[in-house]
Coordinates of C-alpha atoms and ligand atoms in Angstrom, one line a residue:
M1 CA -20.6 -12.8 -8.6
G2 CA -19.7 -9.8 -6.4
F3 CA -16.1 -9.3 -5.5
R4 CA -13.4 -11.6 -6.6
Y5 CA -10.5 -10.3 -4.7
I6 CA -7.4 -12.1 -3.4
G7 CA -7.3 -11.9 0.4
S8 CA -10.7 -10.4 0.9
K9 CA -11.7 -10.7 4.5
D10 CA -15.4 -10.8 3.9
K11 CA -15.9 -14.2 5.5
L12 CA -13.6 -13.4 8.4
S13 CA -15.1 -10.1 9.5
D14 CA -16.9 -11.5 12.5
I15 CA -13.8 -13.2 13.9
I16 CA -11.6 -10.1 13.3
I17 CA -14.2 -7.8 14.9
S18 CA -14.5 -10.1 18.0
E19 CA -10.7 -10.1 18.2
I20 CA -10.7 -6.2 18.1
R21 CA -13.2 -6.3 21.0
N22 CA -11.0 -8.7 22.9
I23 CA -8.1 -6.4 22.5
N24 CA -9.9 -3.3 23.5
N25 CA -13.5 -3.5 24.5
N26 CA -13.7 0.3 24.6
A27 CA -12.4 0.8 21.1
T28 CA -14.5 3.1 18.9
H29 CA -12.2 4.1 16.1
V30 CA -10.5 1.5 13.9
I31 CA -8.0 2.0 11.1
D32 CA -8.4 -0.4 8.2
L33 CA -5.0 0.1 6.7
M34 CA -5.2 -2.0 3.5
A35 CA -8.9 -1.9 2.9
G36 CA -9.2 -3.5 -0.6
T37 CA -12.9 -4.2 -1.4
G38 CA -13.9 -2.2 1.6
L39 CA -16.0 -5.0 2.9
F40 CA -14.2 -5.2 6.2
S41 CA -14.6 -1.4 6.7
L42 CA -18.3 -1.9 6.0
A43 CA -18.5 -4.6 8.7
L44 CA -16.8 -2.2 11.1
K45 CA -19.2 0.6 10.2
E46 CA -22.2 -1.8 10.7
N47 CA -20.7 -2.6 14.1
N48 CA -20.8 1.1 15.0
F49 CA -17.0 1.8 14.8
T50 CA -15.7 4.9 13.2
V51 CA -13.3 3.9 10.4
S52 CA -10.3 5.4 8.9
A53 CA -9.6 3.4 5.7
V54 CA -6.6 3.4 3.5
D55 CA -5.6 1.7 0.2
V56 CA -3.3 2.5 -2.7
M57 CA -5.9 1.5 -5.3
T58 CA -8.4 3.9 -6.8
Y59 CA -11.2 1.3 -7.1
S60 CA -10.9 0.7 -3.3
F61 CA -11.5 4.5 -2.8
H62 CA -14.8 4.2 -4.7
H63 CA -15.9 1.0 -2.9
L64 CA -15.1 2.6 0.5
T65 CA -17.0 5.8 -0.4
V66 CA -20.1 3.7 -1.0
F67 CA -19.7 1.5 2.0
L68 CA -18.7 4.1 4.6
F69 CA -20.7 7.2 3.6
M70 CA -24.0 5.8 2.3
D71 CA -26.8 3.9 3.9
K72 CA -29.3 4.6 1.1
P73 CA -28.9 5.8 -2.5
P74 CA -27.9 9.4 -2.9
K75 CA -30.6 11.6 -4.4
F76 CA -29.1 12.3 -7.8
E77 CA -30.9 15.6 -7.7
N78 CA -29.3 17.1 -10.8
I79 CA -29.7 14.3 -13.3
K80 CA -32.8 15.7 -14.8
N81 CA -30.6 18.1 -16.7
I82 CA -29.0 15.2 -18.6
D83 CA -30.0 15.3 -22.3
G84 CA -32.1 12.2 -23.2
F85 CA -32.8 11.4 -19.6
D86 CA -36.3 13.0 -19.6
K87 CA -38.0 9.9 -20.7
Y88 CA -36.5 8.0 -17.7
Y89 CA -37.2 10.8 -15.3
S90 CA -40.6 11.0 -13.5
Q91 CA -41.8 8.1 -15.8
N92 CA -42.3 5.8 -12.9
Q93 CA -42.2 5.6 -9.1
K94 CA -38.6 4.5 -9.1
S95 CA -35.8 6.5 -7.5
N96 CA -33.5 8.7 -9.6
Y97 CA -30.7 6.2 -8.9
E98 CA -32.7 3.3 -10.4
N99 CA -33.8 5.3 -13.4
L100 CA -30.2 6.5 -14.0
L101 CA -29.0 2.9 -14.0
K102 CA -31.7 2.0 -16.5
Y103 CA -30.6 4.9 -18.7
L104 CA -27.0 3.7 -18.5
N105 CA -28.0 0.1 -19.2
D106 CA -29.9 1.3 -22.3
L107 CA -27.1 3.3 -23.9
N108 CA -26.1 2.4 -27.5
P109 CA -22.8 0.5 -27.6
V110 CA -19.7 2.4 -28.5
E111 CA -16.5 1.0 -30.1
G112 CA -14.0 2.6 -27.7
Y113 CA -11.0 1.7 -25.6
F114 CA -12.3 -1.5 -24.0
Y115 CA -13.6 -2.7 -27.3
T116 CA -10.2 -2.1 -29.0
E117 CA -8.0 -3.4 -26.2
F118 CA -10.0 -6.1 -24.4
S119 CA -12.4 -7.7 -26.9
P120 CA -11.9 -10.4 -29.6
D121 CA -13.0 -8.0 -32.4
G122 CA -10.7 -5.2 -31.3
S123 CA -7.2 -4.4 -32.6
P124 CA -5.0 -3.7 -29.6
K125 CA -2.3 -1.1 -30.1
N126 CA 0.7 -3.1 -28.8
T127 CA 0.0 -6.7 -29.8
E128 CA -1.2 -8.7 -32.7
R129 CA -3.6 -11.0 -30.9
P130 CA -6.9 -9.5 -29.7
R131 CA -7.6 -10.0 -26.0
R132 CA -10.6 -11.8 -24.7
Y133 CA -11.5 -10.3 -21.4
F134 CA -15.0 -9.3 -22.5
T135 CA -17.2 -10.3 -25.4
S136 CA -17.2 -7.5 -28.0
E137 CA -20.8 -6.6 -27.2
N138 CA -20.0 -6.3 -23.5
A139 CA -16.8 -4.3 -24.2
K140 CA -18.8 -1.8 -26.3
K141 CA -21.4 -1.5 -23.5
I142 CA -18.7 -0.8 -21.0
D143 CA -17.2 1.9 -23.3
A144 CA -20.6 3.5 -23.6
I145 CA -21.3 3.5 -19.8
R146 CA -17.8 4.7 -19.0
A147 CA -18.0 7.6 -21.4
E148 CA -21.4 8.6 -20.1
I149 CA -20.4 8.5 -16.4
K150 CA -17.4 10.6 -17.2
R151 CA -19.5 13.1 -19.2
I152 CA -22.2 13.6 -16.6
K153 CA -19.6 14.1 -14.0
A154 CA -17.8 16.7 -16.1
I155 CA -21.1 18.7 -16.6
G156 CA -21.8 18.6 -12.9
A157 CA -24.9 16.4 -13.1
I158 CA -23.7 14.1 -10.4
T159 CA -21.8 14.7 -7.1
E160 CA -18.5 13.1 -6.1
Q161 CA -20.2 10.5 -4.0
E162 CA -22.8 9.7 -6.8
H163 CA -19.9 9.4 -9.2
S164 CA -18.2 6.9 -6.8
L165 CA -21.4 4.9 -6.6
L166 CA -21.7 4.6 -10.4
L167 CA -18.1 3.5 -10.8
H168 CA -18.6 1.0 -7.9
D169 CA -21.7 -0.4 -9.7
L170 CA -19.8 -0.6 -13.0
I171 CA -17.0 -2.5 -11.4
M172 CA -19.4 -4.9 -9.8
A173 CA -21.1 -5.4 -13.1
V174 CA -17.8 -6.0 -14.9
N175 CA -16.8 -8.6 -12.3
D176 CA -20.0 -10.5 -13.2
I177 CA -19.1 -10.9 -16.9
A178 CA -15.3 -10.8 -17.0
N179 CA -13.7 -13.8 -18.8
I180 CA -11.2 -14.5 -16.1
A181 CA -10.3 -17.4 -13.8
G182 CA -9.9 -15.3 -10.6
T183 CA -8.0 -12.1 -11.2
Y184 CA -7.5 -9.9 -14.2
G185 CA -3.8 -11.0 -14.5
H186 CA -4.9 -12.8 -17.7
Y187 CA -8.0 -13.6 -19.7
L188 CA -9.3 -17.1 -20.5
S189 CA -8.8 -18.4 -24.0
K190 CA -12.4 -19.5 -24.4
F191 CA -15.4 -17.5 -23.3
V192 CA -17.0 -19.0 -20.2
K193 CA -20.8 -19.0 -19.9
R194 CA -20.9 -16.2 -17.4
A195 CA -18.8 -13.9 -19.7
E196 CA -21.4 -14.4 -22.5
D197 CA -24.2 -12.9 -20.4
N198 CA -25.0 -9.2 -21.1
I199 CA -23.5 -6.7 -18.7
I200 CA -26.1 -5.1 -16.5
L201 CA -25.7 -2.4 -13.8
H202 CA -27.6 -3.4 -10.7
P203 CA -28.5 -1.1 -7.9
T204 CA -26.3 -1.5 -4.8
L205 CA -28.2 -2.9 -1.8
F206 CA -27.5 -0.6 1.1
S207 CA -27.3 -1.7 4.7
N208 CA -29.5 0.9 6.3
K209 CA -27.8 0.8 9.7
G210 CA -26.7 4.4 9.8
N211 CA -23.3 5.4 11.1
T212 CA -22.3 7.3 7.9
V213 CA -20.6 10.2 9.6
G214 CA -17.0 10.7 10.8
H215 CA -15.2 8.1 8.7
K216 CA -12.1 9.0 6.6
I217 CA -10.8 7.5 3.4
H218 CA -7.2 8.0 2.3
K219 CA -6.0 6.9 -1.2
G220 CA -2.3 6.2 -1.2
Y221 CA 0.5 4.3 0.4
A222 CA 0.0 3.3 4.0
E223 CA 3.6 4.1 4.6
D224 CA 3.1 7.7 3.6
I225 CA -0.3 8.1 5.3
A226 CA 0.6 6.5 8.6
P227 CA 1.7 9.8 10.3
M228 CA -1.8 11.2 9.6
L229 CA -3.6 8.3 11.3
N230 CA -4.7 7.7 14.8
G231 CA -7.2 5.2 16.1
D232 CA -7.8 2.7 19.0
I233 CA -6.7 -0.2 16.8
C234 CA -5.0 -0.4 13.5
Y235 CA -6.0 -3.5 11.4
I236 CA -3.4 -4.3 8.7
D237 CA -4.3 -6.8 6.0
P238 CA -1.3 -6.6 3.7
P239 CA -0.7 -8.6 0.5
Y240 CA 1.1 -11.7 1.5
I241 CA 2.2 -13.1 -1.9
K242 CA 4.3 -11.7 -4.7
R243 CA 1.4 -11.0 -7.0
Q244 CA 0.8 -7.2 -7.2
Y245 CA -2.8 -6.0 -6.8
A246 CA -2.1 -3.2 -9.3
A247 CA -1.2 -5.8 -12.0
N248 CA -3.9 -8.3 -11.1
Y249 CA -6.8 -5.8 -11.0
H250 CA -5.5 -3.4 -13.7
I251 CA -8.8 -3.4 -15.6
L252 CA -10.8 -2.4 -12.4
E253 CA -8.2 0.4 -11.8
T254 CA -8.7 1.7 -15.3
I255 CA -12.5 1.8 -14.7
A256 CA -11.9 3.6 -11.4
R257 CA -9.5 6.1 -12.9
E258 CA -11.6 6.7 -16.0
D259 CA -8.5 6.8 -18.2
E260 CA -7.3 5.0 -21.3
P261 CA -3.7 3.9 -20.5
E262 CA -1.4 2.1 -22.9
A263 CA -2.3 -1.6 -22.6
I264 CA 0.9 -3.5 -22.5
G265 CA 1.8 -7.1 -23.5
E266 CA -0.5 -10.0 -24.0
S267 CA -2.5 -9.3 -20.8
G268 CA -2.9 -5.6 -21.6
L269 CA -1.6 -4.4 -18.3
R270 CA -1.8 -0.6 -17.6
P271 CA 1.6 0.9 -16.4
W272 CA 1.2 0.0 -12.7
R273 CA 4.5 0.7 -11.1
D274 CA 3.1 3.8 -9.4
Q275 CA 1.0 1.4 -7.3
Y276 CA 3.7 -1.1 -6.6
S277 CA 3.4 -2.6 -3.1
N278 CA 6.5 -3.3 -1.0
F279 CA 4.4 -6.0 0.8
C280 CA 4.8 -8.1 -2.3
S281 CA 8.6 -8.1 -1.9
K282 CA 10.5 -10.1 0.7
L283 CA 13.2 -7.6 0.7
K284 CA 11.1 -4.5 1.3
I285 CA 8.3 -5.7 3.5
R286 CA 10.1 -5.1 6.8
D287 CA 11.0 -1.5 6.0
S288 CA 7.3 -0.8 5.2
F289 CA 6.1 -2.4 8.4
D290 CA 8.7 -0.4 10.3
L291 CA 7.4 2.9 8.8
I292 CA 3.8 2.0 9.5
I293 CA 4.2 0.8 13.1
K294 CA 6.5 3.6 14.1
N295 CA 4.5 6.4 12.5
T296 CA 0.8 5.4 13.1
N297 CA -0.5 7.0 16.2
C298 CA -1.9 3.8 17.7
Q299 CA -0.9 1.3 20.3
D300 CA -2.6 -1.8 19.2
F301 CA -2.0 -3.4 15.8
L302 CA -3.9 -6.4 14.5
I303 CA -2.3 -8.0 11.5
S304 CA -3.7 -10.7 9.2
Y305 CA -1.2 -12.9 7.6
S306 CA -1.3 -16.2 5.8
E307 CA 0.5 -19.6 5.9
D308 CA 1.2 -18.9 2.2
G309 CA 2.8 -15.6 3.0
L310 CA 6.2 -14.4 1.6
L311 CA 7.5 -14.2 5.2
D312 CA 7.5 -17.2 7.4
I313 CA 5.1 -16.6 10.3
E314 CA 7.8 -17.1 12.9
D315 CA 10.1 -14.7 11.2
L316 CA 7.3 -12.1 11.1
I317 CA 6.6 -12.6 14.8
S318 CA 10.2 -12.2 15.8
F319 CA 10.5 -9.1 13.6
L320 CA 7.4 -7.5 15.1
S321 CA 8.6 -8.4 18.7
Q322 CA 11.1 -5.5 18.5
Y323 CA 8.2 -3.1 18.7
G324 CA 6.3 -4.6 21.7
T325 CA 4.5 -7.7 22.8
V326 CA 3.1 -10.1 20.2
T327 CA 0.5 -12.8 20.3
K328 CA -0.8 -15.0 17.5
K329 CA -4.1 -16.8 16.7
N330 CA -4.7 -19.4 14.0
I331 CA -7.8 -19.5 11.8
K332 CA -8.4 -22.2 9.2
Y333 CA -9.5 -20.5 6.1
K334 CA -10.8 -21.6 2.6
R335 CA -8.2 -20.7 0.0
F336 CA -9.0 -18.0 -2.6
K337 CA -9.7 -19.9 -5.8
S338 CA -7.6 -18.8 -8.7
N339 CA -6.2 -21.1 -11.3
D340 CA -3.9 -23.1 -9.1
S341 CA -5.7 -26.4 -8.4
K342 CA -2.7 -28.2 -7.0
K343 CA -2.8 -26.3 -3.7
K344 CA -4.7 -27.6 -0.7
A345 CA -8.2 -26.2 -0.2
F346 CA -7.7 -24.9 3.4
L347 CA -4.9 -22.9 4.8
N348 CA -3.9 -21.3 8.1
E349 CA -4.7 -17.6 8.3
Y350 CA -3.0 -15.8 11.3
L351 CA -4.2 -12.9 13.4
I352 CA -1.2 -11.3 15.0
H353 CA -1.7 -8.8 17.8
L354 CA 1.1 -6.3 18.5
R355 CA 0.9 -4.0 21.5
K356 CA 3.4 -1.3 20.8
T357 CA 5.6 -0.4 23.7
I358 CA 8.3 1.6 21.9
Ligands
SAM1 C1 -5.2 -8.6 1.2 S1 -5.8 -7.2 0.4 C2 -6.9 -6.4 1.6 C3 -8.2 -7.1 1.5 C4 -9.3 -6.3 2.3 N1 -9.0 -6.5 3.7 C5 -10.6 -6.8 2.0 O1 -11.3 -7.4 2.8 O2 -11.0 -6.6 0.8 C6 -4.4 -6.1 0.4 C7 -4.7 -4.7 0.0 O3 -3.5 -3.9 0.3 C8 -3.4 -2.9 -0.7 N2 -2.0 -2.4 -0.5 C9 -0.9 -3.1 -0.9 N3 0.2 -2.4 -0.5 C10 -0.3 -1.2 0.1 C11 0.4 -0.1 0.6 N4 1.7 0.0 0.7 N5 -0.4 0.9 1.1 C12 -1.8 0.8 1.0 N6 -2.4 -0.2 0.5 C13 -1.7 -1.2 0.0 C14 -3.8 -3.6 -2.0 O4 -4.2 -2.6 -2.9 C15 -4.9 -4.5 -1.5 O5 -6.2 -3.9 -1.7

């Protein structure tokens, strides 16, 4: 299944990178200001750019760590110290990484937070009706794997980067079996076939193209981080609709943060206001663009926006024109499939180039 992320630019990477080259053929350092899945940062890295990547979500930090800093599995040198791991270690010709995933896949299920809050046999704290994001068996497996990743990190058996890789792998495995239509905003009432499969951690396939040094990852608000950034081009891929990423991907954020927040309401949302995005508000979006454009040490900005966006494209262009010269390109793009079947299948995606002159 891979990523299921609103606005992911996976399929547009080539077009955006060729636009970056059109703007500045000598560019070597690109800022990916709202990096999400990290797939566009990965494409930049594979095209030999140095990347500074930013996103407010913690899961994005883990994806970016894997995509920007690794081109092969880390060594997992200290895992032989984990109790119970000896029968997996040195048993075969596989890498420590693959053996560790097997060890995690084989853990005994645990009735923990995911089981209680997100499975049909659970008894959620704040609502009567059990939620159905995962089958009870999968929820118990997720609980077991989460607890073990947290434990082996706490005892120093894995490094920060190895930790990010395991959380990335768990998020990808969870995406495969989540009982959702497109986002984690709500679960489906009946379990779909995919959700009934057993959760399995699969090894990440690395693109062994090198270029793993010199990148930077910042977790936080682009508006706050902008003054710390410089690059040849700043690519901005903001949310363009009202739906907040923090609310729609709350379960992935909980996996990434390794916590057990209060699960609120029917959907079991974590308290998410600390990751609220101004780009989902028609009133606040201009102030945020203003901070970013003024404070980022960069002359060229390339902004993705959509026909479906909160701001009308002509309004956005006239707003951006106060900072310099603006040009726009249209790309026809297949719409993200969530649960709205009434909308047309293709929409216009815009690439706006702003050359700052202020
Ligand atoms: C359209 S998605 C980006 C998708 C990304 N280009 C990809 O290919 O996966 C928008 C992203 O902006 C992030 N975001 C929203 N507001 C932000 C802000 N003020 N600062 C940093 N990141 C923000 C969201 O968490 C989300 O990941």
